[in-house]
Coordinates of C-alpha atoms in Angstrom, one line a residue:
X101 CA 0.0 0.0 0.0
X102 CA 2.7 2.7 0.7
X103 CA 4.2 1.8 -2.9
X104 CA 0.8 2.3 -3.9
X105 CA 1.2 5.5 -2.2
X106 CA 4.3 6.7 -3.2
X107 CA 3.7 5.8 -7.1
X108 CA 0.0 7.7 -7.3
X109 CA 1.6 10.4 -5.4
X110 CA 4.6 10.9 -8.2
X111 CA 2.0 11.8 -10.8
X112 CA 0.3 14.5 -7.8
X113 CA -2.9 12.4 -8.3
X114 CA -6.0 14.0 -6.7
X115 CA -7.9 11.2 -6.0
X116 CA -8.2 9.7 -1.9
X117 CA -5.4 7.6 -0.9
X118 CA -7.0 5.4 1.8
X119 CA -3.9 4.0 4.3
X120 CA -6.4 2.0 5.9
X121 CA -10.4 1.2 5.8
X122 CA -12.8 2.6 8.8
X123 CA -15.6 4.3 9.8
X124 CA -13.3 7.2 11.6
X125 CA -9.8 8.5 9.6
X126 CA -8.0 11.0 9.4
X127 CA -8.0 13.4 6.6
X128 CA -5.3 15.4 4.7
X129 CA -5.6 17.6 2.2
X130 CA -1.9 18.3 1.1
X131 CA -1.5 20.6 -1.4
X132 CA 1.8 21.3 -2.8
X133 CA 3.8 22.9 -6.3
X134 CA 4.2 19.5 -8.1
X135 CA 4.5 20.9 -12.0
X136 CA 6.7 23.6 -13.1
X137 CA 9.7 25.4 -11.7
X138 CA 8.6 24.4 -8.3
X139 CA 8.1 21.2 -8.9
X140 CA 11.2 19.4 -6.9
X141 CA 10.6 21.7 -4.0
X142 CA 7.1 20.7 -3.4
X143 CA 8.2 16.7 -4.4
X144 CA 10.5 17.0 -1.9
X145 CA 8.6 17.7 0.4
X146 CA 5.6 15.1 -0.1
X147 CA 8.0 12.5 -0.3
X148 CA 9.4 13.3 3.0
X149 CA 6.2 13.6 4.4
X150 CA 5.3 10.2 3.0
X151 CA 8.4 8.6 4.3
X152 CA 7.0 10.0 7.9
X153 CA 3.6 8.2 7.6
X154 CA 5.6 4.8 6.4
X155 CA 7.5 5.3 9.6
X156 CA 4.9 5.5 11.5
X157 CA 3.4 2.7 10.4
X158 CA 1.5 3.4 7.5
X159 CA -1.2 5.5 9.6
X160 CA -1.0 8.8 11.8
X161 CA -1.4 8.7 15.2
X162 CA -2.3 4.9 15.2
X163 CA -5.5 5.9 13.6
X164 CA -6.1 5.4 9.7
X165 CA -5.3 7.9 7.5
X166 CA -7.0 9.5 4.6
X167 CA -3.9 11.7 1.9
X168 CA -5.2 13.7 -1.2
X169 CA -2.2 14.9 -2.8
X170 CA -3.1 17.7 -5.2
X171 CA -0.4 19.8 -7.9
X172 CA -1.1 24.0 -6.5
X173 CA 0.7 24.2 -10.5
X174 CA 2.0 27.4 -8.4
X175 CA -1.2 29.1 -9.1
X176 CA -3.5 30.8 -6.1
X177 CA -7.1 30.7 -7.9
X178 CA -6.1 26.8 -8.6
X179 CA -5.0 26.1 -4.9
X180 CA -8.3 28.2 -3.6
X181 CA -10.4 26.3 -5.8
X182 CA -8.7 23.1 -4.2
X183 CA -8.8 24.1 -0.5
X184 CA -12.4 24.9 -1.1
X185 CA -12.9 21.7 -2.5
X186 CA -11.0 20.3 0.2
X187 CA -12.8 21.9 3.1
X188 CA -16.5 21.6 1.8
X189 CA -16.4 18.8 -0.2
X190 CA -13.5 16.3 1.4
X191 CA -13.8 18.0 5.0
X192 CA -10.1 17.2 5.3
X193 CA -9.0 17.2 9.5
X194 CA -5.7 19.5 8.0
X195 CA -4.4 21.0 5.1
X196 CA -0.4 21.3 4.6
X197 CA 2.0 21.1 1.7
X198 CA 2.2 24.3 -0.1
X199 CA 5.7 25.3 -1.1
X200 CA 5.3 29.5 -2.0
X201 CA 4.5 32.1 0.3
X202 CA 2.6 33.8 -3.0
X203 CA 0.1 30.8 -3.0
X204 CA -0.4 30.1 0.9
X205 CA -0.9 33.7 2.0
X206 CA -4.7 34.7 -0.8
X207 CA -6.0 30.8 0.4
X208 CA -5.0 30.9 4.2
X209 CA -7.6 33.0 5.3
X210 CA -10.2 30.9 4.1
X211 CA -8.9 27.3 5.7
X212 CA -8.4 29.1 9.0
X213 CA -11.8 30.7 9.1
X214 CA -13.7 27.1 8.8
X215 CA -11.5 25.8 11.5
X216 CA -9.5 23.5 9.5
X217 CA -5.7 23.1 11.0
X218 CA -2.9 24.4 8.6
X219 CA 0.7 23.3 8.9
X220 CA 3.0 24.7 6.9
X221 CA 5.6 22.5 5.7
X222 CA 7.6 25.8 4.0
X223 CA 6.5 29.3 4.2
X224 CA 6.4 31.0 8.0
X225 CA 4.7 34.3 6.6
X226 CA 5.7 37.7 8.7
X227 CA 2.2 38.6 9.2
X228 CA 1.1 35.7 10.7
X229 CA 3.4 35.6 13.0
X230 CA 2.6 38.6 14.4
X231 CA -0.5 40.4 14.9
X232 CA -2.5 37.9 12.3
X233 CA -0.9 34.8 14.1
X234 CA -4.1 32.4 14.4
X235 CA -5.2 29.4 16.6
X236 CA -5.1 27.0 13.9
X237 CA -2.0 27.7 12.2
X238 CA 1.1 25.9 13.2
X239 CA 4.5 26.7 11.3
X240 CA 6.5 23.4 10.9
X241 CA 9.2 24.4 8.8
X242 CA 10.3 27.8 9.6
X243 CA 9.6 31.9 9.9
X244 CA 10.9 33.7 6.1
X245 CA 13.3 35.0 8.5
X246 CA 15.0 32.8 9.9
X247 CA 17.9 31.0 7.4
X248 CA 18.6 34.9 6.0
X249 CA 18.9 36.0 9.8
X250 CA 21.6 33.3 10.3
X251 CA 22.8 34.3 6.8
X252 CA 23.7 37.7 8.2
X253 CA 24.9 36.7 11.4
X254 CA 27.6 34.7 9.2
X255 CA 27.9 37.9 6.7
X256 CA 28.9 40.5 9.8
X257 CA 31.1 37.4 11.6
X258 CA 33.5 37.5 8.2
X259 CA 33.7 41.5 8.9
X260 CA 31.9 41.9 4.7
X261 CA 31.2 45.9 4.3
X262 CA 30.6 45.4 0.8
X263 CA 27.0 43.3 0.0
X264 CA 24.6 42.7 -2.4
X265 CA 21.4 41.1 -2.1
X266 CA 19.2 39.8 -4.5
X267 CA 15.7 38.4 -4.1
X268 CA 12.7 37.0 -5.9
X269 CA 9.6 39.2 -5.7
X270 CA 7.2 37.6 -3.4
X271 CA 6.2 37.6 0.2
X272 CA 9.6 35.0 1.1
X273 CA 11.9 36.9 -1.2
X274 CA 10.8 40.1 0.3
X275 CA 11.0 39.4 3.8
X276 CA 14.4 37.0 3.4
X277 CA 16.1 40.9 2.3
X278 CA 14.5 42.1 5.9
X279 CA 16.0 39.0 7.7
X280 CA 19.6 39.5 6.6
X281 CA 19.6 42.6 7.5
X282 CA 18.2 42.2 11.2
X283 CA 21.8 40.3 11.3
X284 CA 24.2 42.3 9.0
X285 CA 24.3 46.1 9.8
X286 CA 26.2 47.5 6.7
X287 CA 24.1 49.1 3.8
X288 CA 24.1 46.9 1.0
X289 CA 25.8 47.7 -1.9
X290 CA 23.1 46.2 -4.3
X291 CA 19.5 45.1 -3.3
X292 CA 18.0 43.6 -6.5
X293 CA 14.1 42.0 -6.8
X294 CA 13.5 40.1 -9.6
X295 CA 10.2 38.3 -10.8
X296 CA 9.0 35.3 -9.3
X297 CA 10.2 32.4 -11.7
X298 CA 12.9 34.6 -13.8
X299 CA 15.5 32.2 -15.3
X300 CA 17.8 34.7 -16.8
X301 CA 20.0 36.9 -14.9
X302 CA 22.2 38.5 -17.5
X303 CA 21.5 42.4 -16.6
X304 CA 21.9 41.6 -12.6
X305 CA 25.2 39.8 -13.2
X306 CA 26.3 43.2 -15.3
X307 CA 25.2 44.8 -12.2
X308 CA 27.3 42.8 -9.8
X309 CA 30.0 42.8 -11.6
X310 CA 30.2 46.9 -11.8
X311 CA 29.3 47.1 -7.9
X312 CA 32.1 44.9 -6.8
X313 CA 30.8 43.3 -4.0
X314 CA 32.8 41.1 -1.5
X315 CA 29.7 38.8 -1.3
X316 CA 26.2 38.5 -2.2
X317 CA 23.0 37.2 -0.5
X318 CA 20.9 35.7 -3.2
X319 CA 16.9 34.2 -2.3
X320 CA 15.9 32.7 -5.3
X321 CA 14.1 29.1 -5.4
X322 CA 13.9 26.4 -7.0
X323 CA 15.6 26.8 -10.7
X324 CA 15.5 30.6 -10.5
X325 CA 18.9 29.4 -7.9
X326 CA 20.0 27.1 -9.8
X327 CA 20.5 29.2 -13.1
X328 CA 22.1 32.0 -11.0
X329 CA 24.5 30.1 -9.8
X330 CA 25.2 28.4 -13.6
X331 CA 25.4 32.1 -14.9
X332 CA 27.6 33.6 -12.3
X333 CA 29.6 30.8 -12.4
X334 CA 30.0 31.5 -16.4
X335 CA 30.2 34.8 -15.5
X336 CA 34.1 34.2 -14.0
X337 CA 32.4 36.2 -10.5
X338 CA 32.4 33.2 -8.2
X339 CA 36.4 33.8 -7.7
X340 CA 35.5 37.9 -7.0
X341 CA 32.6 37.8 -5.1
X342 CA 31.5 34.8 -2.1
X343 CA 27.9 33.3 -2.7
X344 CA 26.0 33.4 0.5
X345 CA 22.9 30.9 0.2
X346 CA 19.7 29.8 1.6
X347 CA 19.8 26.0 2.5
X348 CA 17.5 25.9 0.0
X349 CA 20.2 27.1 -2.5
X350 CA 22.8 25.0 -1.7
X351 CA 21.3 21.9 -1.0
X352 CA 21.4 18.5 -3.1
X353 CA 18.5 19.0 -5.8
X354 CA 20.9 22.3 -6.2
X355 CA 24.2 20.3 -6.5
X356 CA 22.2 18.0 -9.1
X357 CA 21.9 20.6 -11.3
X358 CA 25.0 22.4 -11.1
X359 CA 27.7 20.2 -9.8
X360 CA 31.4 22.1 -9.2
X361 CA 30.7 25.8 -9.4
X362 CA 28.8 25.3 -5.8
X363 CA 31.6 24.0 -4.2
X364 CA 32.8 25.8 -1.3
X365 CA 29.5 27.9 -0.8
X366 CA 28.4 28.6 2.5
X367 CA 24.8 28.0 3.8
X368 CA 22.3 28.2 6.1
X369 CA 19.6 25.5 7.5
X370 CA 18.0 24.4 10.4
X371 CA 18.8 20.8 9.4
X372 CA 21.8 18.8 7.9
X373 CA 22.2 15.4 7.0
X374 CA 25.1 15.1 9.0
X375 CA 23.4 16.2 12.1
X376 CA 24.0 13.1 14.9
X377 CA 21.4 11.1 15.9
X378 CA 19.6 8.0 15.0
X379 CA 16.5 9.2 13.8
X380 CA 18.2 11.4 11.2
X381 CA 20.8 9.0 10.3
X382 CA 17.7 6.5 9.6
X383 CA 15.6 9.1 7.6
X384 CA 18.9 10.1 5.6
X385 CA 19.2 6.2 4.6
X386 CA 15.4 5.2 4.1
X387 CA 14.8 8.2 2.0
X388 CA 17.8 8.1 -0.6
X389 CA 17.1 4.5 -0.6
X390 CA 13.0 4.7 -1.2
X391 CA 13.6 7.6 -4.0
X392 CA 16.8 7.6 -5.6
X393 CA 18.0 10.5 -4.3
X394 CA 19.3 12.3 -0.9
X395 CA 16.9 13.9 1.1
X396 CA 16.8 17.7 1.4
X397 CA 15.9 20.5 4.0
X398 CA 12.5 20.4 2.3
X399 CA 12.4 16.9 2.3
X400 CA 13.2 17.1 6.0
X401 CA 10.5 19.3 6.9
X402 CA 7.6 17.2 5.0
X403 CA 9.3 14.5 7.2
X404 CA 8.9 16.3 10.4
X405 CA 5.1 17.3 9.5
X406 CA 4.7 13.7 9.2
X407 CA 5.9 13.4 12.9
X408 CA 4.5 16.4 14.6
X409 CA 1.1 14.8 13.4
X410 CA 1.8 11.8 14.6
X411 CA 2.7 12.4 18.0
X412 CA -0.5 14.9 18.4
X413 CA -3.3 12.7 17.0
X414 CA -1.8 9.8 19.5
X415 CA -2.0 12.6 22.5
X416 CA -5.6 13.4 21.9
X417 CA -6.7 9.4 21.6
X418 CA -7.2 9.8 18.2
X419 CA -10.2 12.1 18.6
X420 CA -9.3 13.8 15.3
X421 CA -12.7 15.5 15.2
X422 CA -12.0 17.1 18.0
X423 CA -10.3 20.3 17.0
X424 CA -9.2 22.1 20.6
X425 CA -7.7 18.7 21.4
X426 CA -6.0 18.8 18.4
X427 CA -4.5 21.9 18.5
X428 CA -3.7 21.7 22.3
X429 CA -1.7 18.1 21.5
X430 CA 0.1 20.0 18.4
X431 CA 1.4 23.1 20.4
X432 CA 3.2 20.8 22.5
X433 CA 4.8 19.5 19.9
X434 CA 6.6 16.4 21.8
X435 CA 7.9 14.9 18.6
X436 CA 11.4 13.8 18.1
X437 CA 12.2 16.7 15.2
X438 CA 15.2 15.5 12.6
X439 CA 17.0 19.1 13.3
X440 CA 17.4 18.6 17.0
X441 CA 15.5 20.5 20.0
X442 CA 11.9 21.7 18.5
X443 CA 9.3 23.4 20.3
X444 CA 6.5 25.6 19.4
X445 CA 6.6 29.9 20.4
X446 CA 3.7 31.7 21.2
X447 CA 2.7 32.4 17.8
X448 CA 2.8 28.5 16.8
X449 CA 5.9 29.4 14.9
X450 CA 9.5 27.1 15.7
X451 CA 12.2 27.7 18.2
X452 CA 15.1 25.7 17.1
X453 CA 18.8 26.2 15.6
X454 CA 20.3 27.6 12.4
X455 CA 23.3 26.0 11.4
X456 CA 25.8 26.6 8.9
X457 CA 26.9 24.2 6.6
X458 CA 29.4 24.4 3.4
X459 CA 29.4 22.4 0.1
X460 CA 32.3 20.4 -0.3
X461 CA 33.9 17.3 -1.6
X462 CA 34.5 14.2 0.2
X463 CA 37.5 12.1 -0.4
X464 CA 35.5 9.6 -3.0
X465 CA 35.0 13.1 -4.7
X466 CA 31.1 13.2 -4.2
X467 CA 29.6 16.4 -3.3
X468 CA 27.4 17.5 -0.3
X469 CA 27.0 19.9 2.3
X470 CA 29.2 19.4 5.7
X471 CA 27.8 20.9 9.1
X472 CA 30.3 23.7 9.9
X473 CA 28.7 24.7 13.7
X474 CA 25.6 27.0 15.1
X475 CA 24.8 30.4 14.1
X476 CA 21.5 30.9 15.9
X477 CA 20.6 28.6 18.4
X478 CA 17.6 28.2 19.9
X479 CA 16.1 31.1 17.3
X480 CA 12.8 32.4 17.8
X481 CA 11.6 34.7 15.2
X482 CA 10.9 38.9 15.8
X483 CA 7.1 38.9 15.3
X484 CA 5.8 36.5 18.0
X485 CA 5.7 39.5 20.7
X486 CA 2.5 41.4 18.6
X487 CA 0.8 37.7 18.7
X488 CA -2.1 37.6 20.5
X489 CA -2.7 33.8 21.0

């Protein structure tokens, strides 16, 4: 049945994936960017988040379990016409899965106003939280800010004065720019937006290269990163000026794609592969051997989603009707989280560590990204003082 799973889920089917047969399930609607630029990002994630239900045994909190995997195709009106459907139609227990902070923020106000539980397995929107934090959101993954926050940290400990940031032109591009420089104090020599999904980068590298930065901060996901990198690279500017990534950047769908000319760039995450422990070690293993591939920070935060739900459903009994049960068991959050100590703020947003890590080569000559040390630990985002909760 979990092949079953796994092999409808590849082709972001929309139909119910019954784990198990009964009278009471659990339902999730997961809706997530499974077609177009976004596409690994969002894959990533579901197949983390599926490798979290095998674990724990093919259902969620011992009771059985009820997936619709849907493709958002990185479109709002199609992931509001699919939470709608989701909500009236399916009346799913909890929605989760989107990848972009451009889709999640026009549909969010509609699943949190019919009391349906959102967890977000990748965007941790400013605005919610702070003042527009809500009861039945919970942030899995992390706030915008957090990996650019640690990403300035590491700019001012290098003693840069001369940076350039360049971002894509949504909510998470937007507020990664503010998050850098909560960290890194010096005016920026270059701050660049370019269009959500922009593949070409020709007239910002002219830019760079007559600014002469010592480094530069780039937010730009999914192939919009990976075709920086390749054009920079060609560009003959990796040797004048140091790339400063997002996990996201720099992690191993990234060094796929682009191989050598991301050696030796330095990252932020709140997860590794390297990180110790058993649990990680054993996800590491399970999911490069289940898909073919190494698992990624996305892929790690599907996974923990998996978990967090797991661990709440059990502490209510498996009363998943039950909402303020629900929510009580999730803010708790006693889950065994693959990037160490976890727990849930005020806001329902994630206290945890930022690490940094570096791409490099291993003796066989394979690359990956090494944990270097800590550069925020036990982060809690700016916002969750204005939240009311």
């Amino acid at each position: 049945m979990n092949r079953l799973l796994t092999r409808v889920a590849l082709v972001a089917a929309t139909m119910c994936i019954p784990i198990a047969s009964a009278s009471e399930t659990l339902k999730i609607g997961f809706l997530t960017t499974l077609s177009g630029q976004g596409a690994a990002i969002g894959q990533d994630i579901r197949d983390g988040f599926a490798l979290g239900v095998k674990h724990s045994g093919d259902r969620l909190g011992g009771v059985p379990l009820e997936v619709q995997y849907v493709d958002d195709q990185l479109s709002p009106e199609s992931a509001r016409q699919t939470a709608d459907r989701f909500i009236k139609l399916n009346k799913v227990d909890i929605v989760t899965g989107v990848v972009y902070g451009s889709v999640l923020i026009p549909i969010l106000p509609a699943i949190l106003a019919s009391d349906t539980v959102y967890i977000s397995t990748n965007p941790g929107p400013a605005d919610y939280a702070g003042a527009k934090c809500h009861k039945n959101l919970f942030v899995a993954a992390l706030q915008n800010e957090d990996i650019p926050q640690a990403m300035g940290r590491y700019a001012a400990s290098k003693s840069y004065k001369r940076v350039a940031l360049m971002a894509a032109n949504y909510p998470g591009g937007r507020e990664a720019i503010v998050g850098f420089k909560r960290q890194f104090k010096e005016v920026a020599v270059e701050e660049i937006y370019t269009k959500l999904g922009q593949l070409d980068y020709a007239s910002e590298i002219v830019t760079l290269r007559e600014s002469k930065p010592e480094a530069i901060f780039f937010m730009l996901p999914g192939a919009m990163g990976i075709n920086f990198i390749k054009q920079f690279e060609a560009a003959g500017l990796t040797k004048q000026i140091a790339l400063l990534a997002p996990g996201y950047s720099a992690d191993e769908d990234t060094i796929r794609a682009v191989g050598d000319p991301v050696v030796g760039v330095f990252n932020a995450s709140q997860w590794s592969a390297d990180l110790p422990g058993a649990l990680n070690q054993k996800f590491v293993e399970d999911f490069t051997k289940t898909y073919g591939r190494p698992p990624t920070m996305n892929a790690s935060q599907g996974y923990d989603t998996a978990l967090l739900i797991d661990n709440a459903v059990r502490k209510t009994g498996g009363k998943v009707r039950d909402r303020e049960a629900l929510r009580q068991a999730l803010r708790k959050a006693e889950f065994q989280s693959l990037r160490g100590p976890f727990r849930f703020n005020t806001n329902q947003f994630p206290i945890h560590t930022l690490y940094l890590r570096v791409v490099q080569k291993d003796a066989s000559g394979k690359i990956g990204n090494k944990l270097v040390g800590e550069l925020l630990p036990n982060h809690a985002d700016p916002y969750a003082a204005e939240c009311k909760l």
